XYZ file of C-alpha atoms in Angstrom:
715
model
C 54.474 -90.379 118.988
C 57.068 -92.765 120.439
C 58.961 -95.164 118.210
C 59.458 -95.140 114.461
C 56.384 -94.006 112.482
C 54.989 -96.968 110.564
C 52.130 -95.268 108.753
C 52.358 -95.291 104.951
C 51.547 -91.570 105.025
C 54.671 -90.775 107.028
C 56.730 -92.955 104.719
C 55.481 -91.093 101.646
C 56.178 -87.783 103.351
C 59.671 -88.975 104.232
C 60.324 -90.028 100.624
C 59.066 -86.653 99.473
C 61.391 -84.795 101.792
C 64.313 -86.871 100.548
C 63.633 -85.783 96.971
C 63.506 -82.058 97.624
C 66.618 -79.946 97.168
C 67.923 -78.102 100.239
C 66.815 -74.689 98.982
C 63.320 -76.077 98.374
C 63.180 -77.664 101.802
C 63.958 -74.259 103.242
C 60.904 -72.824 101.520
C 57.599 -73.498 103.344
C 55.175 -75.777 101.516
C 52.598 -73.032 101.709
C 54.939 -70.803 99.711
C 54.874 -73.269 96.849
C 51.465 -72.943 95.188
C 50.071 -76.314 94.172
C 46.991 -76.841 92.007
C 44.300 -78.787 93.844
C 41.966 -81.129 91.960
C 38.404 -79.910 92.247
C 37.276 -83.209 93.726
C 39.511 -82.822 96.746
C 38.286 -80.819 99.667
C 40.739 -78.495 101.410
C 42.385 -80.152 104.331
C 41.524 -83.671 103.208
C 44.082 -86.461 103.176
C 43.791 -86.785 99.408
C 44.279 -83.062 99.041
C 47.525 -83.257 101.001
C 48.769 -86.199 98.964
C 47.752 -84.516 95.727
C 49.713 -81.425 96.723
C 52.666 -83.557 97.746
C 52.633 -85.396 94.421
C 52.391 -82.149 92.454
C 55.278 -80.667 94.422
C 57.429 -83.723 93.764
C 56.562 -83.551 90.100
C 57.552 -79.901 89.923
C 60.811 -80.414 91.811
C 62.177 -83.733 90.592
C 60.373 -84.676 87.425
C 62.279 -86.120 84.528
C 59.849 -87.359 81.954
C 61.908 -88.858 79.168
C 59.292 -89.162 76.515
C 58.434 -92.012 74.291
C 59.692 -91.408 70.754
C 57.270 -90.177 68.255
C 57.394 -90.836 64.636
C 58.543 -89.082 61.395
C 60.582 -89.542 57.994
C 64.242 -88.839 57.575
C 65.037 -86.584 54.673
C 68.190 -88.275 53.435
C 69.833 -85.374 51.736
C 72.800 -86.316 49.631
C 76.117 -85.299 51.156
C 79.125 -84.219 49.140
C 81.900 -86.876 49.154
C 84.407 -84.503 50.786
C 81.933 -83.629 53.527
C 81.083 -87.294 54.061
C 84.777 -88.178 54.304
C 85.213 -85.461 56.906
C 82.309 -86.839 58.894
C 83.670 -90.366 58.635
C 87.009 -89.191 60.028
C 85.201 -87.653 62.977
C 83.187 -90.851 63.445
C 86.295 -93.026 63.488
C 87.972 -90.874 66.124
C 84.890 -90.407 68.295
C 83.390 -93.881 68.656
C 82.625 -94.474 72.324
C 81.166 -97.494 74.043
C 78.813 -97.874 76.933
C 79.223 -95.417 79.758
C 83.039 -95.577 79.635
C 84.871 -92.397 80.439
C 81.716 -90.454 81.178
C 81.530 -88.126 84.112
C 77.992 -88.507 85.346
C 76.701 -85.481 87.162
C 73.632 -86.531 89.089
C 70.434 -86.024 87.147
C 67.322 -85.601 89.250
C 65.084 -88.391 88.083
C 61.533 -89.323 87.390
C 59.309 -90.442 90.170
C 56.774 -92.153 87.929
C 55.031 -95.113 89.444
C 53.910 -96.890 86.282
C 51.322 -99.631 86.034
C 51.388 -102.762 83.855
C 53.545 -103.023 80.734
C 52.416 -100.458 78.241
C 52.580 -100.642 74.484
C 54.660 -98.120 72.615
C 52.917 -96.118 69.940
C 53.891 -97.304 66.476
C 52.565 -96.992 62.971
C 51.733 -99.129 60.031
C 52.525 -97.392 56.782
C 51.404 -100.111 54.418
C 50.839 -103.848 54.371
C 53.580 -106.253 53.339
C 56.271 -103.588 53.083
C 59.843 -104.768 53.713
C 60.942 -101.410 54.991
C 58.008 -100.836 57.319
C 59.072 -101.059 60.903
C 55.704 -101.619 62.493
C 52.980 -103.996 61.372
C 50.283 -102.589 63.632
C 49.440 -99.448 65.475
C 50.076 -100.144 69.122
C 48.434 -98.210 71.895
C 48.991 -97.937 75.582
C 46.129 -99.669 77.294
C 46.145 -99.630 81.011
C 42.458 -99.014 81.213
C 42.537 -98.750 84.974
C 40.605 -96.151 86.882
C 42.139 -94.665 89.983
C 38.710 -94.084 91.486
C 38.033 -96.444 94.326
C 41.649 -97.562 94.480
C 42.566 -98.550 98.000
C 45.363 -96.663 99.614
C 48.308 -98.979 100.167
C 51.475 -98.681 102.217
C 53.969 -96.958 99.978
C 57.574 -97.886 99.401
C 60.107 -95.166 98.765
C 60.294 -94.203 95.106
C 63.798 -95.648 94.820
C 62.606 -98.968 96.267
C 59.657 -99.061 93.926
C 61.811 -98.622 90.832
C 64.806 -100.758 91.828
C 63.327 -103.758 90.016
C 62.956 -101.938 86.698
C 65.057 -102.245 83.568
C 68.193 -100.342 82.694
C 69.442 -99.587 79.203
C 72.021 -102.370 79.541
C 69.186 -104.874 80.072
C 67.746 -104.124 76.629
C 70.972 -103.815 74.638
C 71.369 -100.024 74.681
C 75.115 -99.706 75.341
C 76.840 -97.529 72.698
C 77.231 -93.870 71.808
C 78.445 -92.429 68.511
C 79.899 -89.134 69.714
C 83.069 -88.219 71.597
C 81.835 -85.199 73.558
C 81.651 -85.223 77.342
C 78.178 -85.808 78.730
C 76.461 -83.367 81.063
C 73.403 -83.221 83.269
C 70.031 -81.725 82.462
C 66.412 -82.081 83.536
C 63.715 -82.922 81.050
C 60.906 -81.709 83.284
C 57.915 -83.789 84.187
C 56.060 -80.654 83.033
C 54.587 -81.592 79.693
C 54.994 -78.008 78.466
C 58.753 -78.616 78.069
C 58.104 -81.266 75.408
C 56.219 -80.204 72.279
C 55.557 -82.395 69.248
C 54.360 -81.104 65.872
C 53.356 -83.684 63.294
C 54.968 -83.532 59.856
C 52.240 -84.278 57.303
C 52.439 -86.288 54.114
C 53.176 -83.052 52.224
C 56.278 -82.515 54.397
C 54.790 -79.489 56.171
C 54.934 -79.163 59.956
C 51.403 -78.971 61.388
C 50.604 -75.800 63.311
C 47.414 -74.516 64.860
C 47.251 -70.966 63.530
C 43.682 -70.434 62.304
C 40.504 -70.876 64.373
C 38.113 -69.607 61.698
C 35.343 -71.820 60.329
C 35.001 -72.312 56.540
C 32.038 -70.376 55.158
C 29.309 -72.785 54.138
C 25.842 -71.554 53.209
C 24.319 -74.832 54.310
C 25.687 -74.659 57.852
C 23.087 -73.915 60.552
C 23.314 -70.647 62.465
C 24.983 -70.260 65.849
C 21.481 -70.310 67.392
C 21.452 -74.121 67.213
C 23.753 -74.192 70.229
C 21.469 -72.092 72.440
C 17.903 -72.827 71.308
C 17.553 -75.999 73.404
C 17.386 -75.935 77.195
C 19.691 -78.055 79.339
C 16.747 -80.301 80.282
C 15.806 -80.782 76.620
C 19.400 -81.630 75.728
C 19.494 -84.172 78.562
C 16.304 -85.882 77.341
C 17.549 -85.900 73.751
C 20.904 -87.366 74.756
C 19.174 -90.153 76.712
C 17.005 -90.862 73.688
C 20.002 -90.824 71.342
C 22.043 -93.198 73.530
C 19.065 -95.511 74.302
C 19.341 -94.765 78.010
C 15.597 -95.029 78.609
C 12.561 -96.697 77.069
C 11.286 -93.574 75.369
C 10.914 -93.899 71.601
C 10.629 -90.156 71.034
C 11.042 -86.763 72.701
C 8.592 -83.922 72.058
C 9.735 -80.294 72.417
C 7.109 -77.576 72.521
C 7.707 -74.604 70.233
C 7.044 -71.583 72.453
C 7.461 -68.919 69.771
C 5.739 -70.603 66.882
C 7.400 -69.252 63.791
C 8.787 -71.142 60.828
C 12.253 -69.754 61.558
C 12.142 -70.975 65.183
C 10.951 -74.449 64.143
C 13.743 -74.646 61.548
C 16.397 -73.787 64.130
C 15.087 -76.464 66.520
C 15.085 -79.064 63.725
C 18.657 -78.111 62.826
C 19.791 -78.133 66.448
C 18.510 -81.648 67.122
C 19.932 -83.103 63.901
C 23.244 -81.317 64.294
C 23.858 -81.971 67.992
C 22.365 -85.468 68.193
C 23.371 -87.523 65.147
C 21.038 -90.452 64.525
C 17.874 -88.591 65.524
C 15.289 -87.523 62.975
C 12.636 -84.843 63.582
C 9.105 -83.988 62.533
C 6.548 -81.287 63.435
C 3.235 -82.287 65.088
C 0.114 -80.414 66.235
C -1.060 -81.447 69.701
C -4.046 -79.748 71.257
C -3.429 -76.594 69.284
C 0.278 -76.422 70.107
C 3.250 -77.064 67.853
C 5.824 -79.698 68.892
C 9.058 -80.831 67.346
C 9.244 -84.606 67.840
C 12.649 -86.306 67.806
C 12.948 -90.042 67.168
C 15.510 -92.617 66.005
C 15.922 -92.661 62.261
C 17.524 -96.103 61.907
C 17.635 -97.936 65.208
C 20.859 -98.342 67.173
C 23.054 -98.130 64.061
C 22.095 -94.490 63.657
C 24.560 -93.382 66.326
C 27.573 -94.824 64.514
C 26.642 -93.797 60.999
C 25.895 -90.123 60.336
C 22.890 -89.606 58.075
C 23.880 -89.545 54.430
C 20.992 -87.398 53.295
C 21.857 -84.545 55.665
C 25.332 -83.872 54.207
C 25.638 -81.599 51.158
C 26.940 -83.472 48.119
C 29.175 -80.552 47.153
C 31.107 -80.786 50.446
C 33.867 -83.327 51.113
C 32.711 -86.083 53.444
C 35.553 -85.541 55.923
C 36.301 -82.507 58.002
C 40.055 -82.289 58.528
C 41.341 -80.204 61.422
C 44.469 -79.577 63.478
C 44.183 -80.763 67.072
C 46.285 -79.068 69.740
C 46.226 -80.978 73.025
C 47.997 -80.831 76.343
C 48.726 -83.847 78.531
C 46.438 -86.263 76.643
C 47.353 -89.077 74.315
C 45.646 -89.282 70.933
C 43.147 -92.023 71.808
C 42.102 -90.301 75.033
C 41.620 -87.076 73.089
C 39.447 -88.754 70.462
C 37.362 -90.405 73.177
C 36.771 -86.982 74.731
C 35.835 -85.420 71.380
C 33.476 -88.285 70.511
C 31.802 -88.011 73.902
C 31.118 -84.296 73.479
C 29.991 -84.753 69.877
C 27.894 -87.805 70.850
C 29.378 -89.987 68.138
C 31.448 -93.158 68.126
C 35.251 -92.808 68.105
C 35.664 -94.926 64.969
C 34.549 -92.074 62.686
C 37.840 -90.285 63.490
C 41.086 -91.016 61.616
C 44.674 -89.863 62.064
C 48.190 -90.545 60.754
C 49.887 -91.374 64.036
C 49.319 -91.495 67.779
C 50.978 -88.943 70.033
C 51.981 -89.363 73.632
C 50.285 -88.002 76.715
C 53.091 -86.256 78.543
C 53.562 -83.491 76.012
C 51.928 -80.704 74.088
C 51.172 -82.167 70.672
C 49.811 -80.798 67.411
C 48.496 -83.176 64.753
C 45.968 -83.497 61.944
C 42.705 -85.373 62.541
C 39.845 -86.186 60.153
C 36.246 -86.935 61.116
C 33.377 -88.225 59.006
C 30.465 -85.842 58.379
C 30.854 -83.578 61.385
C 30.789 -79.909 60.469
C 33.620 -77.521 61.226
C 31.045 -75.404 63.029
C 30.289 -78.174 65.521
C 33.973 -78.899 66.006
C 34.810 -75.239 66.552
C 32.094 -75.042 69.183
C 34.117 -77.512 71.296
C 36.750 -74.801 71.797
C 34.270 -73.102 74.121
C 33.757 -76.082 76.403
C 36.982 -78.140 76.432
C 40.114 -77.402 78.439
C 43.594 -78.334 77.203
C 42.273 -78.794 73.677
C 42.108 -76.458 70.708
C 40.732 -77.272 67.250
C 41.378 -75.228 64.126
C 42.644 -75.100 60.536
C 39.406 -76.689 59.320
C 38.887 -77.940 55.776
C 36.519 -80.341 54.017
C 38.148 -83.147 52.037
C 37.073 -86.304 50.242
C 39.279 -88.791 52.055
C 40.123 -89.734 55.653
C 43.653 -89.990 57.045
C 45.562 -93.265 57.227
C 48.029 -94.545 59.778
C 51.602 -94.164 58.615
C 50.957 -91.360 56.123
C 52.877 -88.861 58.218
C 56.453 -88.017 57.304
C 57.523 -87.612 60.893
C 57.423 -85.335 63.903
C 59.178 -82.113 64.835
C 60.217 -81.825 68.482
C 60.808 -78.789 70.649
C 62.436 -79.956 73.878
C 63.741 -78.022 76.877
C 66.453 -79.519 79.070
C 66.488 -77.402 82.211
C 69.210 -76.731 84.739
C 71.984 -78.010 82.480
C 75.502 -78.350 83.877
C 77.415 -78.410 80.586
C 79.510 -75.459 79.510
C 78.612 -73.606 76.320
C 81.461 -75.436 74.608
C 80.185 -78.843 75.757
C 76.677 -78.028 74.573
C 78.008 -76.821 71.230
C 79.980 -80.034 70.685
C 77.055 -82.242 71.730
C 74.533 -80.517 69.462
C 76.930 -80.315 66.504
C 77.487 -84.053 66.853
C 73.726 -84.684 66.916
C 73.316 -82.537 63.796
C 76.269 -83.916 61.820
C 76.441 -87.557 62.946
C 73.135 -88.314 64.647
C 72.387 -91.049 67.164
C 71.995 -94.818 67.302
C 68.436 -95.667 66.318
C 67.766 -97.803 69.394
C 64.276 -98.677 70.511
C 63.730 -96.583 73.646
C 63.077 -97.872 77.139
C 59.327 -97.310 76.785
C 59.282 -100.166 74.275
C 59.985 -102.728 76.989
C 57.568 -101.839 79.782
C 58.258 -100.385 83.186
C 57.651 -103.275 85.597
C 59.752 -106.185 86.820
C 58.480 -108.351 83.943
C 59.645 -106.796 80.645
C 57.314 -107.064 77.669
C 59.994 -108.765 75.565
C 59.976 -111.753 77.937
C 56.275 -112.275 77.275
C 56.923 -111.897 73.535
C 59.680 -114.510 73.656
C 57.361 -116.977 75.429
C 54.670 -116.414 72.764
C 57.157 -117.137 69.977
C 58.323 -120.253 71.860
C 54.682 -121.384 72.049
C 55.110 -121.587 75.843
C 51.595 -120.513 76.773
C 51.765 -121.480 80.433
C 54.795 -119.197 80.743
C 52.921 -116.405 78.925
C 50.102 -116.729 81.449
C 52.469 -116.807 84.420
C 54.552 -113.840 83.247
C 51.444 -111.670 82.903
C 49.691 -112.787 86.099
C 52.365 -113.787 88.609
C 53.223 -111.500 91.566
C 56.030 -109.109 90.717
C 58.350 -106.753 92.500
C 58.148 -103.019 92.042
C 55.413 -100.448 91.736
C 51.837 -101.455 90.962
C 48.367 -100.370 91.909
C 47.047 -102.013 95.058
C 44.263 -103.954 93.404
C 46.699 -105.439 90.864
C 48.902 -106.643 93.716
C 45.884 -108.308 95.375
C 44.788 -109.810 92.070
C 48.232 -111.365 91.535
C 48.370 -112.654 95.084
C 44.963 -114.284 94.663
C 46.085 -115.865 91.401
C 49.287 -117.233 92.950
C 47.326 -118.673 95.858
C 44.312 -120.202 94.085
C 44.990 -120.295 90.320
C 41.276 -119.432 90.104
C 40.743 -116.849 87.331
C 37.277 -115.882 88.564
C 38.519 -115.279 92.117
C 41.487 -113.231 90.883
C 39.212 -111.246 88.545
C 37.011 -110.255 91.477
C 39.990 -108.394 92.955
C 40.051 -106.019 89.961
C 37.615 -103.077 90.112
C 38.189 -102.462 86.393
C 38.637 -105.356 83.979
C 40.069 -103.619 80.885
C 43.734 -104.053 81.791
C 45.675 -106.890 80.166
C 45.529 -108.908 83.390
C 41.756 -108.525 83.583
C 41.273 -109.469 79.941
C 43.425 -112.588 80.281
C 41.622 -113.674 83.465
C 38.286 -113.158 81.729
C 39.524 -115.352 78.873
C 40.701 -118.049 81.277
C 37.306 -117.996 82.995
C 35.606 -118.399 79.629
C 37.864 -120.961 77.929
C 39.476 -122.736 80.868
C 43.071 -123.306 81.904
C 43.627 -125.861 79.148
C 42.958 -123.356 76.382
C 45.314 -120.483 77.213
C 45.729 -119.603 73.519
C 42.036 -118.723 73.173
C 42.050 -116.984 76.561
C 45.021 -114.838 75.510
C 43.193 -114.073 72.250
C 40.621 -112.017 74.184
C 43.285 -109.342 74.648
C 43.036 -106.839 71.734
C 45.249 -107.820 68.811
C 47.427 -104.704 68.958
C 48.213 -105.344 72.615
C 49.116 -108.982 71.905
C 51.386 -108.038 69.011
C 53.056 -105.431 71.213
C 54.722 -108.266 73.131
C 56.330 -109.929 70.112
C 57.326 -106.572 68.609
C 59.028 -105.852 71.919
C 61.046 -109.061 71.557
C 62.055 -108.106 68.017
C 63.174 -104.715 69.331
C 65.170 -106.363 72.116
C 67.048 -108.507 69.592
C 67.612 -105.535 67.268
C 69.071 -103.335 70.019
C 71.516 -106.041 71.080
C 72.592 -106.819 67.515
C 73.163 -103.155 66.634
C 75.369 -102.735 69.697
C 77.383 -105.754 68.586
C 77.591 -104.423 65.018
C 78.972 -101.070 66.187
C 81.353 -102.727 68.640
C 82.688 -105.038 65.926
C 82.891 -102.692 62.925
C 82.544 -99.136 64.217
C 80.683 -96.375 62.429
C 81.499 -97.039 58.815
C 79.938 -99.414 56.279
C 81.732 -102.709 55.682
C 81.282 -105.455 53.082
C 78.350 -107.666 54.044
C 76.318 -104.831 55.584
C 72.772 -104.334 54.319
C 71.347 -101.253 52.557
C 67.946 -100.640 51.021
C 67.397 -100.134 47.314
C 63.777 -99.133 47.142
C 62.014 -101.661 49.361
C 64.615 -104.393 48.839
C 67.610 -105.085 51.077
C 70.905 -105.789 49.317
C 74.452 -106.489 50.465
C 77.324 -104.013 50.222
C 80.103 -105.486 48.099
C 83.789 -104.797 48.604
C 83.976 -102.601 45.502
C 80.852 -100.585 46.495
C 81.703 -99.916 50.126
C 82.914 -96.363 49.445
C 79.597 -95.481 47.817
C 77.753 -95.711 51.122
C 77.864 -94.090 54.550
C 76.854 -95.466 57.949
C 73.564 -93.591 57.527
C 72.628 -95.970 54.676
C 73.171 -99.180 56.657
C 70.122 -101.096 57.933
C 69.783 -104.089 60.238
C 66.916 -106.594 60.217
C 64.325 -107.239 62.887
C 64.158 -111.047 62.967
C 61.510 -112.666 60.779
C 60.849 -115.119 57.952
C 61.015 -112.512 55.186
C 64.360 -110.779 55.870
C 67.989 -111.463 55.103
C 70.842 -111.071 57.571
C 74.249 -109.379 57.151
C 77.076 -111.395 55.598
C 79.546 -110.987 58.427
C 79.964 -111.900 62.111
C 76.692 -110.284 63.128
C 74.712 -112.866 61.163
C 76.031 -115.567 63.457
C 75.308 -113.336 66.469
C 71.626 -113.218 65.454
C 71.571 -117.005 65.176
C 73.250 -117.485 68.542
C 70.891 -115.103 70.321
C 67.741 -116.714 68.927
C 69.094 -120.218 69.533
C 69.780 -119.285 73.166
C 66.108 -118.255 73.354
C 65.030 -121.649 71.882
C 63.924 -120.064 68.598
C 64.828 -121.143 65.063
C 66.042 -118.197 63.005
C 65.304 -120.196 59.843
C 61.669 -120.731 60.805
C 60.053 -117.621 62.252
C 56.563 -118.681 61.193
C 54.262 -119.448 64.092
C 51.477 -122.018 64.082
C 49.162 -119.110 64.935
C 49.315 -116.753 61.981
C 49.054 -113.567 64.050
C 52.336 -114.404 65.768
C 54.350 -115.170 62.621
C 57.060 -112.562 62.212
C 57.856 -111.403 58.700
C 60.561 -109.048 59.975
C 61.566 -105.591 58.766
C 64.629 -103.366 58.273
C 65.658 -100.372 60.341
C 68.444 -97.822 59.866
C 71.102 -98.101 62.539
C 72.034 -94.397 62.663
C 69.543 -91.547 62.353
C 70.615 -87.993 61.616
C 67.879 -85.584 62.765
C 66.773 -82.863 60.367
C 66.062 -79.183 61.059
C 68.318 -79.192 64.139
C 68.680 -75.928 66.025
C 69.369 -75.012 69.635
C 70.032 -72.203 72.064
C 71.127 -71.943 75.686
C 69.024 -69.549 77.747
C 69.337 -68.231 81.297
C 66.340 -68.115 83.648
C 65.519 -67.709 87.334
C 62.024 -69.178 87.756
C 61.885 -72.955 87.076
C 58.128 -72.739 86.496
C 58.038 -70.234 83.655
C 57.650 -71.513 80.081
C 60.731 -70.989 77.942
C 58.991 -70.760 74.556
C 55.587 -69.986 73.093
C 53.131 -72.664 72.026
C 50.760 -72.375 69.061
C 47.986 -71.290 71.433
C 50.240 -68.637 72.980
C 50.898 -67.271 69.488
C 47.193 -67.302 68.634
C 46.493 -65.330 71.800
C 49.180 -62.809 70.866
C 51.457 -63.513 73.805
C 54.939 -62.087 73.291
C 57.764 -64.651 73.281
C 59.773 -64.986 76.515
C 62.619 -62.525 76.986
C 65.735 -63.954 78.623
C 68.306 -62.151 80.727
C 71.965 -62.504 79.880
C 72.489 -64.137 83.266
C 70.234 -66.174 85.533
C 70.233 -68.698 88.350
C 69.734 -71.583 85.904
C 70.595 -72.422 82.309
C 68.455 -74.411 79.893
C 69.089 -76.012 76.526
C 66.227 -75.541 74.073
C 66.453 -78.052 71.219
C 64.502 -78.295 67.953
C 64.783 -81.293 65.630
C 62.754 -83.494 63.271
C 62.757 -87.290 63.350
C 61.520 -90.018 60.993
C 58.632 -92.309 61.957
C 59.278 -94.926 64.634
C 62.381 -93.264 66.050
C 62.711 -92.281 69.675
C 63.353 -88.710 70.781
C 64.684 -90.068 74.088
C 67.520 -91.754 72.205
C 68.493 -88.421 70.603
C 68.438 -86.769 74.046
C 70.492 -89.678 75.439
C 73.201 -88.992 72.856
C 73.337 -85.327 73.874
C 73.424 -85.862 77.654
C 75.156 -89.272 77.661
C 72.908 -90.631 80.412
C 70.924 -93.827 80.941
C 67.319 -92.910 80.123
C 65.693 -95.681 82.187
C 63.421 -94.715 85.052
C 65.424 -97.050 87.298
C 68.687 -95.248 86.603
C 67.142 -91.782 86.930
C 65.761 -92.729 90.342
C 69.093 -94.163 91.495
C 70.916 -91.042 90.325
C 68.418 -88.999 92.262
C 68.994 -90.840 95.542
C 72.798 -90.841 95.018
C 72.729 -87.088 94.413
C 70.879 -86.532 97.693
C 73.279 -88.528 99.908
């Protein structure tokens, strides 16, 4: 074909080739096995693109995860040991990227959608020390089905408009070791999160047995009904047709057979009641709704033994699913509403995670049956208890992270990990907190606090540079051209994204009532914006605090005594370490340090047209009470090892499921083509694992920077 190829397909292929390493380019694509989604026919265009995307993921992926959440065990440190640490801190304080030798780090090729909320927890109302006031969930809500194929930019071009760490105040390091390169693979199996429960124990899936309960139905309940009967019963249960009942003929008319059918219907289809009827000399089991449409949401009280706790607690092992997605899947298969599930914290998608879940009046037997029909899920460690779980009850999370293809020497790794163990890392809010598009979430939050509702609307809906789904681009273009919310809404195939919800609100309430229109967006998603602004201020102020005073407590710093913040006096300064110092997130119910940083807070908020002395908003939801957050976190249970390997696709440690299946742990050769750093550590709630990894590698964790490093490395 003469001339330069203009097709978007060729451009994507070109970008793909640019991201492959020379040795991988030399290997034929056919020699690199790529999973193919079942919906894609061999040889189809989508099949090719799916394979291309999977190959890129395998070769270049860096998925720096969003921090998960856990509690720091502040062990007391002997004065001599603390003095030794302080001496190291004083000599090692580094700023920004100064003096770092950056070896290129192959970066992520994510193409994220709209700003996404960062998972956070609420551990109790009105608590001074609580970081988060609401659980915040990612809600893109967009389906890729039916998405039009658009001309693609190169990955570097798509991410060049994103944020860097400098943009959100992440500029300091606490350690003096030399940074090195490593790949945190896009493969979720290199990032494993185990929840730490309220008893301080790390959750593991290690028992698939079902508690013995004489009142449980037999296993026959899962096989006694035909597929057609199950389909009819499900349609009845979910009010999908006008039938008021479903009759099932009893072929082998025995009391035992009738009992099993009764049990099967009641167990598998909550909300349905059954009775036996004689019709023309034949026995039928008739299923019908016990209590109208409410029956689906509320399991029948009379069918649950009084001696058994109302909640079945279990450990959920999941791969590549976030917590809410997982619960939606479980509720769909159990035919119940998601709100009967409870948990202590949400876990991210791009990982293997293990956490405790509780569900109201669903038997362990039914839950265990899901292990036979669900992929990438495993349920076990069942028990019946009286109470559900509550958000924020967890003590933290334990991480197992693999950094592959590291360039650091054994001595560099040793110094970096010893520093992480002894000193810790700056407790910055990670990049995920601020969104991944050209309009950061903190800018929207600032406009909300300023009561600038037209700006809020414009920031969310205006056209933006960078990577977005095609229909979002068309929606924004329509909005910019017409300012007609209904016309812009018609460009969205799915309306559950923030943009769709706001446009729906504007259609309903009109352009003169943006406040009510914005209120259609779920509360957690709205609060995510103002929490993002608080985080932005906190990051910047902590960087200034460390730049001004270093890594030791000074008079005027704040520490917590119980739930109350107090100042460090001159005579008490030696009684504290940097690990005791907290800094406030701005709000009406916090105090600020009594030194230069107090004025820095005031200057920053004044520059943003906000009054630090009046953080109450005329709309109560947007009034910020503030909170306190430790500036340095020292991870607990830190361990590490450097291993050699040849195959970049093999797992480097066993998961809980591997151990249940009796798989032997990986055996490593003394030498290999690549080296990997396997890290284990525990973090408190609302701290970011990416910030701990940043301190080890000394790299910018933003997607923008990873992509730029990638393209620089390939030149």
